[in-house]
PDB file of C-alpha atoms in Angstrom:
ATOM      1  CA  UNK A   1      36.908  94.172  81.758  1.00 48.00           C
ATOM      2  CA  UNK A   2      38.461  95.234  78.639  1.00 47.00           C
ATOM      3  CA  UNK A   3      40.492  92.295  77.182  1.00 52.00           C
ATOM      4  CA  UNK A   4      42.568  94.406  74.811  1.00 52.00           C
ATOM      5  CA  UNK A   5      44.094  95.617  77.485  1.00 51.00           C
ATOM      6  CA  UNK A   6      44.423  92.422  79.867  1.00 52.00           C
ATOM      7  CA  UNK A   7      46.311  90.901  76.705  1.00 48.00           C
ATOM      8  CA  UNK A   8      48.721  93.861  76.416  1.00 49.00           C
ATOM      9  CA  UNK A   9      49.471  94.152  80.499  1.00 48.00           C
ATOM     10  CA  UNK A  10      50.496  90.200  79.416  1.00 47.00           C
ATOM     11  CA  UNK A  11      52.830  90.926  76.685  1.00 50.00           C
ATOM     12  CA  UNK A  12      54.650  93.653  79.164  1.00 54.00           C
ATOM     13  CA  UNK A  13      55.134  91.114  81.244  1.00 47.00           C
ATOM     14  CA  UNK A  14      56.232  88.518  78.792  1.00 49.00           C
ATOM     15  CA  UNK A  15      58.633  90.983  77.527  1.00 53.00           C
ATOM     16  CA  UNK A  16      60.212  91.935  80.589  1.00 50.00           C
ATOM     17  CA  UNK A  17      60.748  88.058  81.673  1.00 46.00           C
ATOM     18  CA  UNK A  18      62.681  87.975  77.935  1.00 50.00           C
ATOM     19  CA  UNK A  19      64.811  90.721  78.475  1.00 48.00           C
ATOM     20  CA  UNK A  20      65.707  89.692  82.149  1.00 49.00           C
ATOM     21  CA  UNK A  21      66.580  86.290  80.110  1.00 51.00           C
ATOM     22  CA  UNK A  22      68.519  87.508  77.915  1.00 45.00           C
ATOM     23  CA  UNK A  23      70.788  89.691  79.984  1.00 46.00           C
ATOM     24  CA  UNK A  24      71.545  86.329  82.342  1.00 48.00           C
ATOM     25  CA  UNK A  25      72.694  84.527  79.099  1.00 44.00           C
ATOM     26  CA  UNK A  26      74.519  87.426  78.065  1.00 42.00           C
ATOM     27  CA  UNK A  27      76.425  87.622  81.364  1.00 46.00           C
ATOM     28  CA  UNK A  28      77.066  84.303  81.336  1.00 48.00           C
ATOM     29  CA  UNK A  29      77.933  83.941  77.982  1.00 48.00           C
ATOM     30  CA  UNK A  30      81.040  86.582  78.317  1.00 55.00           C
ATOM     31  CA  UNK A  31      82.007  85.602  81.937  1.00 78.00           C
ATOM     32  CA  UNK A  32      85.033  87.679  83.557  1.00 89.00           C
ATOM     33  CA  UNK A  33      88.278  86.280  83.002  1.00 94.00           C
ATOM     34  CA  UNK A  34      90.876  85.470  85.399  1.00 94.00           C
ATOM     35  CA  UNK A  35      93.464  88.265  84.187  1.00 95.00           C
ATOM     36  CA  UNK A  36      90.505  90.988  84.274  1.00 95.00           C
ATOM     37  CA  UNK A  37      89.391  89.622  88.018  1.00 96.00           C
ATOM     38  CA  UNK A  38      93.134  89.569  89.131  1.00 96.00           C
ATOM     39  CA  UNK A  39      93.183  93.425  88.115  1.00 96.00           C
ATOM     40  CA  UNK A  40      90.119  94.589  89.430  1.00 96.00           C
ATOM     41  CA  UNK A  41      90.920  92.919  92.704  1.00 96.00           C
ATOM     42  CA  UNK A  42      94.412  94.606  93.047  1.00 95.00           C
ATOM     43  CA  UNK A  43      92.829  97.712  91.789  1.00 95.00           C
ATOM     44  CA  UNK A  44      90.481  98.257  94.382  1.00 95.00           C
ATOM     45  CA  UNK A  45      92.971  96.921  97.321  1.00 94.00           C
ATOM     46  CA  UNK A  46      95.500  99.642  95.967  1.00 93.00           C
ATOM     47  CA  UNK A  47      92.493 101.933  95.915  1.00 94.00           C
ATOM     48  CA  UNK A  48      92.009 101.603 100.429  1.00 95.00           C
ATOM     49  CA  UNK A  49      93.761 104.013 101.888  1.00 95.00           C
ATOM     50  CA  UNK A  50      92.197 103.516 105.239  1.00 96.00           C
ATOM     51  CA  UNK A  51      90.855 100.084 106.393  1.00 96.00           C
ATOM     52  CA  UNK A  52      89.582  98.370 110.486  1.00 97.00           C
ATOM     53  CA  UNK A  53      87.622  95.407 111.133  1.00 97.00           C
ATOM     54  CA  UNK A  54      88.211  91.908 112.665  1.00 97.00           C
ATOM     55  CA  UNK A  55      90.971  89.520 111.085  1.00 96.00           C
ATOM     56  CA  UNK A  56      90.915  85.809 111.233  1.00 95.00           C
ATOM     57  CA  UNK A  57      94.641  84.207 110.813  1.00 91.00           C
ATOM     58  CA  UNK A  58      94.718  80.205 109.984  1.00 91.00           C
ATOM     59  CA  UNK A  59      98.597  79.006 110.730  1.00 85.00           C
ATOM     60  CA  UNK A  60      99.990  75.926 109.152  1.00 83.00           C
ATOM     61  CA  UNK A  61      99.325  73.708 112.533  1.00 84.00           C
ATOM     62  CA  UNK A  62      95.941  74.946 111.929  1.00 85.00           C
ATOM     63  CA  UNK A  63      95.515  77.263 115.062  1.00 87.00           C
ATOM     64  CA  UNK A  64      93.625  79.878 114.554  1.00 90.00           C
ATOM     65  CA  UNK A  65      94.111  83.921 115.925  1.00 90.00           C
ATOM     66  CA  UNK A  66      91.480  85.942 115.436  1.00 95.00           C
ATOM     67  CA  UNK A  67      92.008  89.897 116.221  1.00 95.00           C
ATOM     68  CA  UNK A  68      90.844  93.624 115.519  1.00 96.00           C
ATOM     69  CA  UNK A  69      92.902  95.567 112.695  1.00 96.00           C
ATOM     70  CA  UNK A  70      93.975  99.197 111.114  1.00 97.00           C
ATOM     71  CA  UNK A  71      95.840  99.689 108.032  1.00 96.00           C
ATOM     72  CA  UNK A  72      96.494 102.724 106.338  1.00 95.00           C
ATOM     73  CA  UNK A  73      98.530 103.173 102.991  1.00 91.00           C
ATOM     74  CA  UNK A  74     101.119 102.561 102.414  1.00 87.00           C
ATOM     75  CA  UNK A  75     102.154  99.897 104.621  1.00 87.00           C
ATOM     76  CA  UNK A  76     100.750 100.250 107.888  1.00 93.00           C
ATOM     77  CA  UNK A  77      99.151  98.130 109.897  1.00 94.00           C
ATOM     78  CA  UNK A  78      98.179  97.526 113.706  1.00 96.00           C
ATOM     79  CA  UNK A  79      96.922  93.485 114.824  1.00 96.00           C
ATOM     80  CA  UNK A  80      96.025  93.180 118.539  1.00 94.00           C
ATOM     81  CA  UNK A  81      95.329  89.404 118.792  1.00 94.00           C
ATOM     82  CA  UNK A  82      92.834  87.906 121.527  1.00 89.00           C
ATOM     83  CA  UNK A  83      93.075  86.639 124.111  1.00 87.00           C
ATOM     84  CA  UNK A  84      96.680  86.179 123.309  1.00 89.00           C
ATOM     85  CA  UNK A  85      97.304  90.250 123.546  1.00 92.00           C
ATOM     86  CA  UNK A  86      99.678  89.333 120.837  1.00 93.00           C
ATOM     87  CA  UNK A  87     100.420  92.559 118.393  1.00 95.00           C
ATOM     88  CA  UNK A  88     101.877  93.159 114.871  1.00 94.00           C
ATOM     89  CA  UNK A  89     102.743  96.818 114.134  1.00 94.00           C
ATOM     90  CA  UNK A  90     104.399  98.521 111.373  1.00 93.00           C
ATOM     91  CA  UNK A  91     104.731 102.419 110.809  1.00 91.00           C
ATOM     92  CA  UNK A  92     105.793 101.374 107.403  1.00 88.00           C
ATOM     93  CA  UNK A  93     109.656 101.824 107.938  1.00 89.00           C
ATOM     94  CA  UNK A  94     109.656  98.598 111.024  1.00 90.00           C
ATOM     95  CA  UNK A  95     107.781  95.913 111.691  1.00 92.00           C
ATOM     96  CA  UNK A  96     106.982  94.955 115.164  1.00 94.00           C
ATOM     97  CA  UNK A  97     105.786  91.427 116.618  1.00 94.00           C
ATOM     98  CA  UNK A  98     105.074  91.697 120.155  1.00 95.00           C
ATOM     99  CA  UNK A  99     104.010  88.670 122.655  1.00 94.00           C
ATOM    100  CA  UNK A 100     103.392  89.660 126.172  1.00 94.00           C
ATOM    101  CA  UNK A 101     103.970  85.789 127.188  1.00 93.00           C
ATOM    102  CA  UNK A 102     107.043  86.007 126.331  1.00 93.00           C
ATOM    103  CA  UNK A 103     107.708  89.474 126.575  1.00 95.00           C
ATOM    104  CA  UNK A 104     110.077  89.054 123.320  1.00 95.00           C
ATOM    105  CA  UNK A 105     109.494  91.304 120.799  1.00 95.00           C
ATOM    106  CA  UNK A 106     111.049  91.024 116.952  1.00 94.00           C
ATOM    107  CA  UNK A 107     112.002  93.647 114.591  1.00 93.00           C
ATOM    108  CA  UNK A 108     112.182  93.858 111.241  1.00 90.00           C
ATOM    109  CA  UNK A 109     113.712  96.245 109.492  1.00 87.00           C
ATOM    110  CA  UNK A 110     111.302  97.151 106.288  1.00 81.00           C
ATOM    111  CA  UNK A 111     113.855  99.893 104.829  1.00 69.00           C
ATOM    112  CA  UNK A 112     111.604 102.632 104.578  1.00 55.00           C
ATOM    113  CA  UNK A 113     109.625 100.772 101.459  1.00 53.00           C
ATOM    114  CA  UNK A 114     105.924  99.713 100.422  1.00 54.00           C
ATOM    115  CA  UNK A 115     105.715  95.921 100.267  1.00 59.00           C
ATOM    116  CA  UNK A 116     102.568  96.689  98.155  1.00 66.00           C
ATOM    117  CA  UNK A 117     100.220  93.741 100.709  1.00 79.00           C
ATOM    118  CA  UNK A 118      98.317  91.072  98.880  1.00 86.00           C
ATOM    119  CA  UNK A 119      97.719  92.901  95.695  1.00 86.00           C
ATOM    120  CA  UNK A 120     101.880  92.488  95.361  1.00 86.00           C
ATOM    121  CA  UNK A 121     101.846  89.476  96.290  1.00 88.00           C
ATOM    122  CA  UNK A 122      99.735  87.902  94.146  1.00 92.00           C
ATOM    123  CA  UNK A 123     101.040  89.506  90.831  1.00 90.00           C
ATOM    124  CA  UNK A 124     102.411  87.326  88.305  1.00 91.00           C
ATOM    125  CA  UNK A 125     100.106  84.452  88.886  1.00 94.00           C
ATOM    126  CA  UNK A 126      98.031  82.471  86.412  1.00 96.00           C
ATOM    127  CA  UNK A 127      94.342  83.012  87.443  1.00 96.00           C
ATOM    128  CA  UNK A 128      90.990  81.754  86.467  1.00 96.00           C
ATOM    129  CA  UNK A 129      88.078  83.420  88.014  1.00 96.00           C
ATOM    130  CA  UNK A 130      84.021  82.484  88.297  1.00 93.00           C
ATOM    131  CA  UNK A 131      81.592  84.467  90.518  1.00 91.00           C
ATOM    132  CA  UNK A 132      79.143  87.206  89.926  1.00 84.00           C
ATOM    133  CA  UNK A 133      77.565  90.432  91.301  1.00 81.00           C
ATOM    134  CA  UNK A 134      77.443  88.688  94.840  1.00 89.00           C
ATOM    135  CA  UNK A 135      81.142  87.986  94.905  1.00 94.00           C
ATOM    136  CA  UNK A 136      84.168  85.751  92.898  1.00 96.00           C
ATOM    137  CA  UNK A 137      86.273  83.310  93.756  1.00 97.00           C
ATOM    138  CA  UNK A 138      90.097  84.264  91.629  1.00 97.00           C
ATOM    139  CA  UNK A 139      91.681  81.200  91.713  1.00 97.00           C
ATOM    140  CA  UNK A 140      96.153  81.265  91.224  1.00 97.00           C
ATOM    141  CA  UNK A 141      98.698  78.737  90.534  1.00 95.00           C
ATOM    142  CA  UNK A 142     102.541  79.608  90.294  1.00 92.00           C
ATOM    143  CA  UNK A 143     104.471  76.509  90.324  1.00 90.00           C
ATOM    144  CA  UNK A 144     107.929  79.129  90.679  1.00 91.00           C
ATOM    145  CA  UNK A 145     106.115  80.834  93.455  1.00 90.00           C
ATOM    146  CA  UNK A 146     106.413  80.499  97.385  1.00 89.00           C
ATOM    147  CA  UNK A 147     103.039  80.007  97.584  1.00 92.00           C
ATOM    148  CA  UNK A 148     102.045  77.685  94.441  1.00 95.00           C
ATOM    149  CA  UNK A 149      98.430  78.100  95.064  1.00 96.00           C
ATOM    150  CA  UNK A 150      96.085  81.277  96.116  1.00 96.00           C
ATOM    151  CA  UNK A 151      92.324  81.512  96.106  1.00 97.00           C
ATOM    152  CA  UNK A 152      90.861  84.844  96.960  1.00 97.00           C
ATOM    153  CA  UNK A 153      87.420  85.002  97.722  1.00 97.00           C
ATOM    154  CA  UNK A 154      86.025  88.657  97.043  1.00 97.00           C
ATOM    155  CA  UNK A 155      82.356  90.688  97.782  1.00 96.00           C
ATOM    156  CA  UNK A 156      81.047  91.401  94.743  1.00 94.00           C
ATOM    157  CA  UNK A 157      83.215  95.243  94.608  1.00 95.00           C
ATOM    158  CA  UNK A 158      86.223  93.053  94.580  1.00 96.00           C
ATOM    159  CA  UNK A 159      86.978  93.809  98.072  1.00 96.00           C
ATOM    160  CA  UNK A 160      89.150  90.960  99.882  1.00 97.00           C
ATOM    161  CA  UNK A 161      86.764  88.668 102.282  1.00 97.00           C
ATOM    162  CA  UNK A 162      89.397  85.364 102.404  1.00 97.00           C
ATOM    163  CA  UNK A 163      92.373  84.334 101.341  1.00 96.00           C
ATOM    164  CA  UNK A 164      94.011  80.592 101.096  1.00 96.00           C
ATOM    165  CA  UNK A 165      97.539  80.103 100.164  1.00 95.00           C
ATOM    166  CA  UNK A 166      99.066  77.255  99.816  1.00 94.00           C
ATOM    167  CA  UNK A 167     102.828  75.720  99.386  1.00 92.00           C
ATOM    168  CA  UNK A 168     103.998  73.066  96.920  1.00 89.00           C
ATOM    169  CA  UNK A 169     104.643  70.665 100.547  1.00 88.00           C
ATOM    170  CA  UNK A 170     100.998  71.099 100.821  1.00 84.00           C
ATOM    171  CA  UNK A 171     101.258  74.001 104.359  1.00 87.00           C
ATOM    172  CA  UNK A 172      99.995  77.574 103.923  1.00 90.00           C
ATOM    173  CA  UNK A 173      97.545  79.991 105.729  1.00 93.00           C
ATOM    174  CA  UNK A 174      94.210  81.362 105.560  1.00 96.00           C
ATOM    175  CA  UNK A 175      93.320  84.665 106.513  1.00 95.00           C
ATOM    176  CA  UNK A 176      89.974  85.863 106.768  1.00 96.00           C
ATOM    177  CA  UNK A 177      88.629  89.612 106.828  1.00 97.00           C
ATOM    178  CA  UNK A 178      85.313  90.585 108.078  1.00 96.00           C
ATOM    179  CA  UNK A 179      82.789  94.086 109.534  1.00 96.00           C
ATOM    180  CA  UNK A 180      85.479  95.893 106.871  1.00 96.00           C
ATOM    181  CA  UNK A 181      85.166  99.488 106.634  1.00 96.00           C
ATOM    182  CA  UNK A 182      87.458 101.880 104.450  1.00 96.00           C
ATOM    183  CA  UNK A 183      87.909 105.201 104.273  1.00 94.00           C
ATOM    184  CA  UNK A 184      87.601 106.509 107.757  1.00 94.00           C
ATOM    185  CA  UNK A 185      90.166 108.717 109.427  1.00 94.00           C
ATOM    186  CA  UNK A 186      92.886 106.865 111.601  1.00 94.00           C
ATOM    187  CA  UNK A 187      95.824 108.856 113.186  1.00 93.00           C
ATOM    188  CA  UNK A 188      99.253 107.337 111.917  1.00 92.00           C
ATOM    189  CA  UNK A 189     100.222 107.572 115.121  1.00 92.00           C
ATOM    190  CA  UNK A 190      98.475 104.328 115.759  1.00 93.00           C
ATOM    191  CA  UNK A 191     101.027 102.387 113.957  1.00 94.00           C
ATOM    192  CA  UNK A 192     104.345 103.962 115.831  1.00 92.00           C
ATOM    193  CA  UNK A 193     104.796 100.744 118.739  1.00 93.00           C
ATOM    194  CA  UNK A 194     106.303 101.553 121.655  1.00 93.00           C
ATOM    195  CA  UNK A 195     108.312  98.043 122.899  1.00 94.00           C
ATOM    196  CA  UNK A 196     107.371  97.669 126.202  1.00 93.00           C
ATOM    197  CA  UNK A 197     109.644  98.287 128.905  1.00 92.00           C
ATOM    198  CA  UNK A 198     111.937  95.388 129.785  1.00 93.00           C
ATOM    199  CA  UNK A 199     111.125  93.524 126.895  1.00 94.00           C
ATOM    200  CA  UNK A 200     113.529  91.371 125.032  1.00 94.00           C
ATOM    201  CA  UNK A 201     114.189  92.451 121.592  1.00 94.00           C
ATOM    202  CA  UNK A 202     115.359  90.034 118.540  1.00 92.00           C
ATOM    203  CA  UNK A 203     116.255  91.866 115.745  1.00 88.00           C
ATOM    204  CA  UNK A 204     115.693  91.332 111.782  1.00 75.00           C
ATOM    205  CA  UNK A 205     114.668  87.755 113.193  1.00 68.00           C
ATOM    206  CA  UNK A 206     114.331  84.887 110.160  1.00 57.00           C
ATOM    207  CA  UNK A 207     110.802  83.643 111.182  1.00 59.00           C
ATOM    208  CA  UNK A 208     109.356  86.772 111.171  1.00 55.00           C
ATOM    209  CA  UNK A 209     105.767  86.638 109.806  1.00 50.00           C
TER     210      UNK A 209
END
């Protein structure tokens, strides 16, 4: 054995457990704020211009509709709901809410625009922010805002996994994405719905969701 060089394999190691050390307390000593996390969270949602996986939709009574997805920007987006076979469609210029129950079907004219989705919608908002490599949590409060309080819970790329908004009466939703993937070639034509023959139609109805 040469102890010279047990005692410098030692100090390599040493050194390396420092620097590891000190990088934590530097990360946590400049944490993100919530005005950085808001951006980089809109950023990459404006960034998807393809995106399928499995939605989970939490409505104020607290049912819960859980259903496969496609959106691709801007402004389309194609929800087939199970077991309920309900869908939500939009080609971008309508918006189409289809239940087969029923067989009513509601409209709503869009006029040809981009709503922008949840990167819009949450703009303007105070936000505070805490998380790390692994994911955040962006916290918002707007007390002049429909929905007075938002928390978005993101992956660690800032890529939308939940979101919880709430109204000042205390109601709200959560919506829940998960199996995401972006960036893989979808037809547009998915998003044209066809109403289904015989179906009644409301048009530009006010409880459109």
């Amino acid at each position: 054995m040469f102890p010279g060089r047990e005692i410098m394999k030692r100090h390599r190691f040493f050194s390396l457990l420092l620097a590891a050390g000190l990088v934590a307390i530097a990360s946590d000593a400049f944490p993100i704020t919530g005005e950085e996390a808001l951006a980089k969270f809109q950023g990459r949602m404006n960034g998807i211009r393809t995106m399928r996986g499995t939605i989970s939709w939490t409505d104020e009574s607290g049912f819960i509709y859980t259903g496969n997805f496609k959106y691709m920007a801007p402004g389309k987006i194609h929800v087939k709901f199970t077991p309920s076979g309900k869908i939500i469609a939009s080609n971008g210029r309508k918006l189409y809410v289809y239940n087969p129950s029923s067989n009513i079907c509601g409209i709503q004219e869009l006029g040809g625009g981009n709503s922008g989705g949840i990167s819009a919608l949450v703009g303007g908002y105070m936000a505070i922010a805490f998380g790390g490599a692994g994911g955040y949590t962006i916290k918002l409060s707007g007390n002049d805002r429909h929905y007075t309080n938002i928390t978005l819970v993101t992956d660690g790329s800032f890529m939308l996994k939940k979101a919880v908004l709430k109204t000042k009466e205390g109601g709200g939703t959560t919506i829940s994405l998960s199996g995401v993937i972006t960036g893989e070639g979808i037809s547009p034509g998915v998003f044209d719905f066809n109403v289904p023959p015989g179906a009644q139609t409301v048009n530009n109805p006010l409880n459109i969701k």
